[in-house]
Short mmCIF file of C-alpha atoms in Angstrom, two decimals:
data_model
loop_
_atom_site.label_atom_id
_atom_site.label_comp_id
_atom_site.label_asym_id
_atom_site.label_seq_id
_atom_site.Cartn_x
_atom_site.Cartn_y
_atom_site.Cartn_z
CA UNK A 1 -163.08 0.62 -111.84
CA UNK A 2 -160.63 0.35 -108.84
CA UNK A 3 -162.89 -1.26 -106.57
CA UNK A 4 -165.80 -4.17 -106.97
CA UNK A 5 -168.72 -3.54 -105.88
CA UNK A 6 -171.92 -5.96 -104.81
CA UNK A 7 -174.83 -4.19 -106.56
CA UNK A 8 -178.91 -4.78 -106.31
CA UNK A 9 -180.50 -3.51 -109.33
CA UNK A 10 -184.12 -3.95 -109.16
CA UNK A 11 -186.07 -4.98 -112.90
CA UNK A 12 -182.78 -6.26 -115.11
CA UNK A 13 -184.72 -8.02 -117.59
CA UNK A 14 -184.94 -4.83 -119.94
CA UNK A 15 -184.31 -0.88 -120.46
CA UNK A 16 -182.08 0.68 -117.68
CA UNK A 17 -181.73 -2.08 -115.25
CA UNK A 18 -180.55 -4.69 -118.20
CA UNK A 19 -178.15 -1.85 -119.66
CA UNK A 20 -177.03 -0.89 -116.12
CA UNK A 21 -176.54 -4.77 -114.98
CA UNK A 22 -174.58 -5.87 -118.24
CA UNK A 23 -172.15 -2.73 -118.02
CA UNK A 24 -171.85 -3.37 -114.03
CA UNK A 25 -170.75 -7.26 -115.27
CA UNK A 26 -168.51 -5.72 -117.65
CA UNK A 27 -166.30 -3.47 -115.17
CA UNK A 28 -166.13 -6.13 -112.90
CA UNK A 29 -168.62 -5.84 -110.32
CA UNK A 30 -171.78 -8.97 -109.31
CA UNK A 31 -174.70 -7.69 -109.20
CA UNK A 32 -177.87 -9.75 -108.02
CA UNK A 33 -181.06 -8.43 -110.41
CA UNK A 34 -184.50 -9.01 -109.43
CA UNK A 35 -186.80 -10.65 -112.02
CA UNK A 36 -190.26 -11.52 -112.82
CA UNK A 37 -190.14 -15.47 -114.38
CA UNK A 38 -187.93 -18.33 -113.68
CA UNK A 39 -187.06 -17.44 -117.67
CA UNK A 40 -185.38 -14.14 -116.98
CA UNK A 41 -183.63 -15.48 -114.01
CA UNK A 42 -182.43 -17.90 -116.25
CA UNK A 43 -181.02 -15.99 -119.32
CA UNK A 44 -179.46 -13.52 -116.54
CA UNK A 45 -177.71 -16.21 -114.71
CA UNK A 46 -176.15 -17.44 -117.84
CA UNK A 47 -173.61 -14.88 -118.02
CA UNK A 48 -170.53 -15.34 -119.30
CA UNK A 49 -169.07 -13.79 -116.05
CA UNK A 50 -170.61 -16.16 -113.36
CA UNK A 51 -171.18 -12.62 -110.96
CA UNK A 52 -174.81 -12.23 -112.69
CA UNK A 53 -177.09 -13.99 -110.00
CA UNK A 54 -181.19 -13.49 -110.09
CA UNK A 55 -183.74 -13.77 -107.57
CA UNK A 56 -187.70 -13.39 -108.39
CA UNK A 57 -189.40 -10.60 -106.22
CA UNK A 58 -192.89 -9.00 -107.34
CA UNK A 59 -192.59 -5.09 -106.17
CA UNK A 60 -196.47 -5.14 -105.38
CA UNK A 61 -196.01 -8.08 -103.07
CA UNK A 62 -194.89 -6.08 -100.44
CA UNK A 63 -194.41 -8.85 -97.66
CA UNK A 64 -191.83 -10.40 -99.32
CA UNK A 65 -189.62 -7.63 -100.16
CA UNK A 66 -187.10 -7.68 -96.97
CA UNK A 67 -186.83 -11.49 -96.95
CA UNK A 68 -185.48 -11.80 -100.40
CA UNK A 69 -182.91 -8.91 -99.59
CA UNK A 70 -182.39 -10.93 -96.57
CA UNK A 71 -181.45 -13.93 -98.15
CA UNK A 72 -179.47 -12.34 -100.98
CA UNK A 73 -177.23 -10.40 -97.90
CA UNK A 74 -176.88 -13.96 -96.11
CA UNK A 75 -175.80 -15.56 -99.35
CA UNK A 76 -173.78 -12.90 -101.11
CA UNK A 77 -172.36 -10.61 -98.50
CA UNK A 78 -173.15 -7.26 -97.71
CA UNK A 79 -174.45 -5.11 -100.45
CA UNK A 80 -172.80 -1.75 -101.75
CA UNK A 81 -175.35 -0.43 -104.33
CA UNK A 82 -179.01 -0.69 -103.90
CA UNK A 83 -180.33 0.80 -107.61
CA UNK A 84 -183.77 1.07 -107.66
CA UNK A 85 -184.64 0.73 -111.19
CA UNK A 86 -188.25 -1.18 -111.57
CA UNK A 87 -191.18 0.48 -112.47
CA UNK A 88 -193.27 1.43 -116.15
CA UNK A 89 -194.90 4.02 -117.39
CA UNK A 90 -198.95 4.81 -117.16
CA UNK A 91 -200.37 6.73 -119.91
CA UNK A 92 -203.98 8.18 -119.77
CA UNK A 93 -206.14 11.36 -119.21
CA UNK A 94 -207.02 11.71 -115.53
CA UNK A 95 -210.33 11.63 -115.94
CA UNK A 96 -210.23 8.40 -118.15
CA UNK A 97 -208.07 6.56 -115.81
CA UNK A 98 -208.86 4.29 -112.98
CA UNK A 99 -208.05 5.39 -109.65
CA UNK A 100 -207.47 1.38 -109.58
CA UNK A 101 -204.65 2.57 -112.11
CA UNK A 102 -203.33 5.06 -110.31
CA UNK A 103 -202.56 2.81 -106.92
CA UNK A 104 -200.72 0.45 -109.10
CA UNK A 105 -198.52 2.78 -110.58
CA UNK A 106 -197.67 3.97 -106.94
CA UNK A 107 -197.52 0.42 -105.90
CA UNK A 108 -194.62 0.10 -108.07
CA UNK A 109 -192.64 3.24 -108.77
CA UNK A 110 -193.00 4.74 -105.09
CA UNK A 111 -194.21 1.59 -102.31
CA UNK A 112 -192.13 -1.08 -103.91
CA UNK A 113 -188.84 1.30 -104.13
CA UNK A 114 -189.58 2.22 -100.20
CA UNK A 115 -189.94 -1.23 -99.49
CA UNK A 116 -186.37 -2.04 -101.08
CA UNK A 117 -184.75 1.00 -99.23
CA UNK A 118 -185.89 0.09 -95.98
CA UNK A 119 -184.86 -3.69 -96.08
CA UNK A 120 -180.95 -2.45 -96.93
CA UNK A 121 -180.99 0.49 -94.65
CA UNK A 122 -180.21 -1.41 -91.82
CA UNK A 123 -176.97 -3.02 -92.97
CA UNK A 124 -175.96 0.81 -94.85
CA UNK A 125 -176.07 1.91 -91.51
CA UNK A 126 -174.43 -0.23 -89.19
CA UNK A 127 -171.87 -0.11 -91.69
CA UNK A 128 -171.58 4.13 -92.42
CA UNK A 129 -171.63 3.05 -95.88
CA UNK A 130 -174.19 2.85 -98.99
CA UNK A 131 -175.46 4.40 -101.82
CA UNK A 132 -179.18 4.18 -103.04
CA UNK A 133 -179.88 4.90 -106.77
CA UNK A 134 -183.59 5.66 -107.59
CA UNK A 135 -184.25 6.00 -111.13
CA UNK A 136 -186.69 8.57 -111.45
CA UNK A 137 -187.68 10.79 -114.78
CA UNK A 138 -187.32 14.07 -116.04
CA UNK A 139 -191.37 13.29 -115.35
CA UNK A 140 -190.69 14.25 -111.84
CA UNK A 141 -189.82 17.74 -112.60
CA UNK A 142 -191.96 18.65 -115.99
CA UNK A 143 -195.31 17.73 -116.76
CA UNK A 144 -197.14 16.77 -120.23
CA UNK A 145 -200.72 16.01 -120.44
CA UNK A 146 -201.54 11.94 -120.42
CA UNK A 147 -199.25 10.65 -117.72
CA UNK A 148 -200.30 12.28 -114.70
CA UNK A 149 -200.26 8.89 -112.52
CA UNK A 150 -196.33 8.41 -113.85
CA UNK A 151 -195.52 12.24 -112.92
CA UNK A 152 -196.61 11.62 -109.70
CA UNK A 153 -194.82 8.37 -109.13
CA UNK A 154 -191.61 9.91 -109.91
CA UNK A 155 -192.26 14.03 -108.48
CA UNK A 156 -193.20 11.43 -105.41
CA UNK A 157 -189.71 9.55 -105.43
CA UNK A 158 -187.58 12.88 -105.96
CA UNK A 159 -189.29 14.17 -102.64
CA UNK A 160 -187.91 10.98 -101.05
CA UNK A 161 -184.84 10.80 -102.64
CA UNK A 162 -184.08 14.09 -101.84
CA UNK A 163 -185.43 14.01 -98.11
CA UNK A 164 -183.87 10.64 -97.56
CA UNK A 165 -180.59 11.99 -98.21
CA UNK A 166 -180.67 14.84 -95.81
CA UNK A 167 -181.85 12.01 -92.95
CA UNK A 168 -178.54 9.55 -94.40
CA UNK A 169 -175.91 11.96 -94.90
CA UNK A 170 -174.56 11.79 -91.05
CA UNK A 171 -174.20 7.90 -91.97
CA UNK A 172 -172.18 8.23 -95.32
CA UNK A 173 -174.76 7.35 -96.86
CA UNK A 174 -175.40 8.32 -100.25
CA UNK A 175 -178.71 8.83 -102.34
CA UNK A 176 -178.93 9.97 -106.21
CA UNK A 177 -182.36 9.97 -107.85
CA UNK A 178 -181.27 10.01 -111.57
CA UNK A 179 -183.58 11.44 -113.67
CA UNK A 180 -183.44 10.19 -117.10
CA UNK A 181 -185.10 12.08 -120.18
CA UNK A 182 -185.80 10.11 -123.87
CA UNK A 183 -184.05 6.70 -123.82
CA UNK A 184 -184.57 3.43 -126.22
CA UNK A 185 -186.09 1.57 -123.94
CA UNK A 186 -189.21 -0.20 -123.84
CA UNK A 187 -190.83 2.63 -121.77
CA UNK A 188 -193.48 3.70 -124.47
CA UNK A 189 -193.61 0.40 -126.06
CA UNK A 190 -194.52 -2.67 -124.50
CA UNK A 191 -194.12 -1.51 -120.74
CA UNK A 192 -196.68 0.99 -121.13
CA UNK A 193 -199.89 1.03 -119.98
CA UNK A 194 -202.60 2.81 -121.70
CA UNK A 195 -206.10 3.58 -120.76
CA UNK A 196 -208.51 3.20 -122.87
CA UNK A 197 -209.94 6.43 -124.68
CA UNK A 198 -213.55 7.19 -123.77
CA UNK A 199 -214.45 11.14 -123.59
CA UNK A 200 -214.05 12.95 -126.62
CA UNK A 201 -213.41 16.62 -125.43
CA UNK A 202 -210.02 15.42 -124.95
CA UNK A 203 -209.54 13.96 -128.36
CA UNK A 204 -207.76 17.20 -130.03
CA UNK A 205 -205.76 17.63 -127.19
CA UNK A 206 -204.37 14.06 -126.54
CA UNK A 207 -204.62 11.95 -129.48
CA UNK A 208 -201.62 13.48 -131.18
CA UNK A 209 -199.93 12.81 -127.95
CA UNK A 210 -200.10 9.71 -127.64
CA UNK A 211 -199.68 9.02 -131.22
CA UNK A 212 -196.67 10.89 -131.00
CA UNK A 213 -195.07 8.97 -128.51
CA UNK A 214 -195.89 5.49 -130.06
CA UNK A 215 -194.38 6.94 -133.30
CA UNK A 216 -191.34 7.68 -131.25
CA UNK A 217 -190.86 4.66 -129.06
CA UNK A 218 -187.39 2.63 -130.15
CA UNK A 219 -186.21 6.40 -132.30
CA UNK A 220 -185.53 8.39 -128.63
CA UNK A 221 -181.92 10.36 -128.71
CA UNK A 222 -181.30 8.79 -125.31
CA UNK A 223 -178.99 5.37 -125.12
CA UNK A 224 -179.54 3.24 -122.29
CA UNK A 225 -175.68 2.27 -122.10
CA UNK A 226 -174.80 5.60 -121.80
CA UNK A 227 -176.62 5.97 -118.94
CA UNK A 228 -175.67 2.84 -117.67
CA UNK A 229 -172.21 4.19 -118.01
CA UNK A 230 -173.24 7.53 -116.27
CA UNK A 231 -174.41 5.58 -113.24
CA UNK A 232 -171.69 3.76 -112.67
CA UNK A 233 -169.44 6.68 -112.76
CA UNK A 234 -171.21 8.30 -109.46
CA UNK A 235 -171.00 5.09 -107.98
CA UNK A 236 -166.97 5.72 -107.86
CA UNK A 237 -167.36 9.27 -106.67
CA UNK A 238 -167.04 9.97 -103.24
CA UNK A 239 -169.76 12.92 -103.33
CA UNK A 240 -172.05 12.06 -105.74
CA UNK A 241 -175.13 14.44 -106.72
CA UNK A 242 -177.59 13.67 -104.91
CA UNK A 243 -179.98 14.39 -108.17
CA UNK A 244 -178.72 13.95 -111.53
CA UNK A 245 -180.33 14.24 -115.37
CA UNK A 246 -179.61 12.42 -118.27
CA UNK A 247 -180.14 13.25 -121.93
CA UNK A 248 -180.33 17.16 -123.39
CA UNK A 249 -184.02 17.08 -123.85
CA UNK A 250 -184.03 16.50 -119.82
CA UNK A 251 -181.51 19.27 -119.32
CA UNK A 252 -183.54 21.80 -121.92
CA UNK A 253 -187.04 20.85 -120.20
CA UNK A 254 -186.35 20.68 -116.74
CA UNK A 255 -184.37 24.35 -116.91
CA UNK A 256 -186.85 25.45 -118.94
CA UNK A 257 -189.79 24.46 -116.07
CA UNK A 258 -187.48 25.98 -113.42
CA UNK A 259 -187.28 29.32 -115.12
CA UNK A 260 -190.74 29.24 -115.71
CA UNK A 261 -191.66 28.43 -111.96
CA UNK A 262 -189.48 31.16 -110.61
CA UNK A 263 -191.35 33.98 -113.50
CA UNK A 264 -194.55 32.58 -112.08
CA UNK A 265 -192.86 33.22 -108.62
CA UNK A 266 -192.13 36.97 -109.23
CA UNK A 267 -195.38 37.64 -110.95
CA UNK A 268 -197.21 36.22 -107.77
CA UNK A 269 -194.78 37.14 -104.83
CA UNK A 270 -196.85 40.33 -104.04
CA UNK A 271 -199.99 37.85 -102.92
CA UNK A 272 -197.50 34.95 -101.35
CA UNK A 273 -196.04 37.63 -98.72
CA UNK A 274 -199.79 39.17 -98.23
CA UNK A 275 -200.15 36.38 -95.93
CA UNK A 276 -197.87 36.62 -93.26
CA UNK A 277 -198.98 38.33 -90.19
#
């Protein structure tokens, strides 16, 4: 790459933000990666490169959020790449699942990615420069019963992805929400959350699912440093998309959905017009 860059990767302990962080080390870039335990900042900060540098920041602890970017801008510079990559994966029929659940999920995935945006914005600004990768899901397009609280996370971080970059685009400014399909990452293993089972009309429709995915978990198509790769590449591009899949099964599903949506459209459009006047 023909330029370093100073990226903030949120989560770099595992899955996307570890394969994202150790490929960003490899082309020659420091990146500062948030962490959970003094053990993770540990094992990131030994490095062979000396540009891996950690900090410990709990999403859900909201108050803290813009003094830790503060103090990583006062001690490292100004920061080019704000990838918002923390977050896990909720799995549970609504009507099983906590609302308790639910605000967690958003706590981390949507409030805690907000949080990080709006402590950088400042310095993106005054300087006309930036770019903000969210990593989203091919869950914030389609839909599959047993992770309603993750779909909305993410279909709630697209909206602001893609209205944020509308309201940053006369700054330079760039925003990508990447929307990632099946990966090997820990996603459906151990970063999942599952509620508990408890009504059994739903038993013949979801217990298969979520068998299914367990069964899968570690055997996805996806790599994670292949999209690692992928990222970094619209980091160097001067226009980057402002939303981007990764993996087939995203690209079959999600133009699937849309060609879907627009039949349902067509069929309906007699009733949506019936209304104005």
């Amino acid at each position: 790459m023909s330029q370093s860059r100073t990226i903030l990767i949120t989560g770099v302990s595992s899955g996307f933000g570890q394969a994202l962080a150790t490929e960003a080390l490899a082309a020659g870039h420091r990146v500062i990666g948030t962490v959970r335990s003094d053990e993770a900042a540990t094992a990131f900060e030994a490095h062979e490169s000396k540009r891996a540098h950690a900090r410990l920041l709990d999403l859900t602890d909201t108050p803290s959020i813009t003094p830790v970017v503060n103090e990583i801008s006062d001690e490292f510079g100004l920061i080019d790449v704000l990838v918002n990559n923390a977050g896990y994966g909720h799995e549970g029929i609504l009507e099983e699942s906590s609302t308790e659940e639910m605000r967690r999920q958003f706590e981390v995935n949507v409030f805690g990615a907000v949080e990080m945006i709006k402590a950088v914005l400042p310095s993106f600004r005054e300087r006309r420069a930036g770019h903000i990768i969210n990593i989203t899901s091919m869950g914030g397009y389609i839909t599959m019963p047993g992770i309603a609280y993750y779909c909305g996370s993410k279909f709630a971080l697209e909206g602001i992805s893609d209205t944020l970059s509308k309201e940053l685009a006369p700054f330079n400014i760039h925003v990508t929400a990447v929307a990632p399909g099946s990966f090997r990452t820990d996603w459906a293993g151990r970063s999942m959350r599952r509620s508990p089972r408890s009504i059994a009309d739903y038993d013949t429709l979801f217990d298969p699912v979520r068998q299914a995915r367990k069964d899968k978990s570690g055997q996805q198509l996806g790599d994670p440093v292949k999209a690692a790769q992928a990222m970094l590449e619209i980091m160097k591009s001067k226009t980057p998309p402002a939303h981007l899949l990764l993996g087939c099964d995203a690209l079959g599903l999600v133009r699937g959905q849309l060609v879907d949506r627009s039949r349902e459209i067509d069929v309906w459009e007699t009733l949506t017009v019936s209304t104005d006047g």
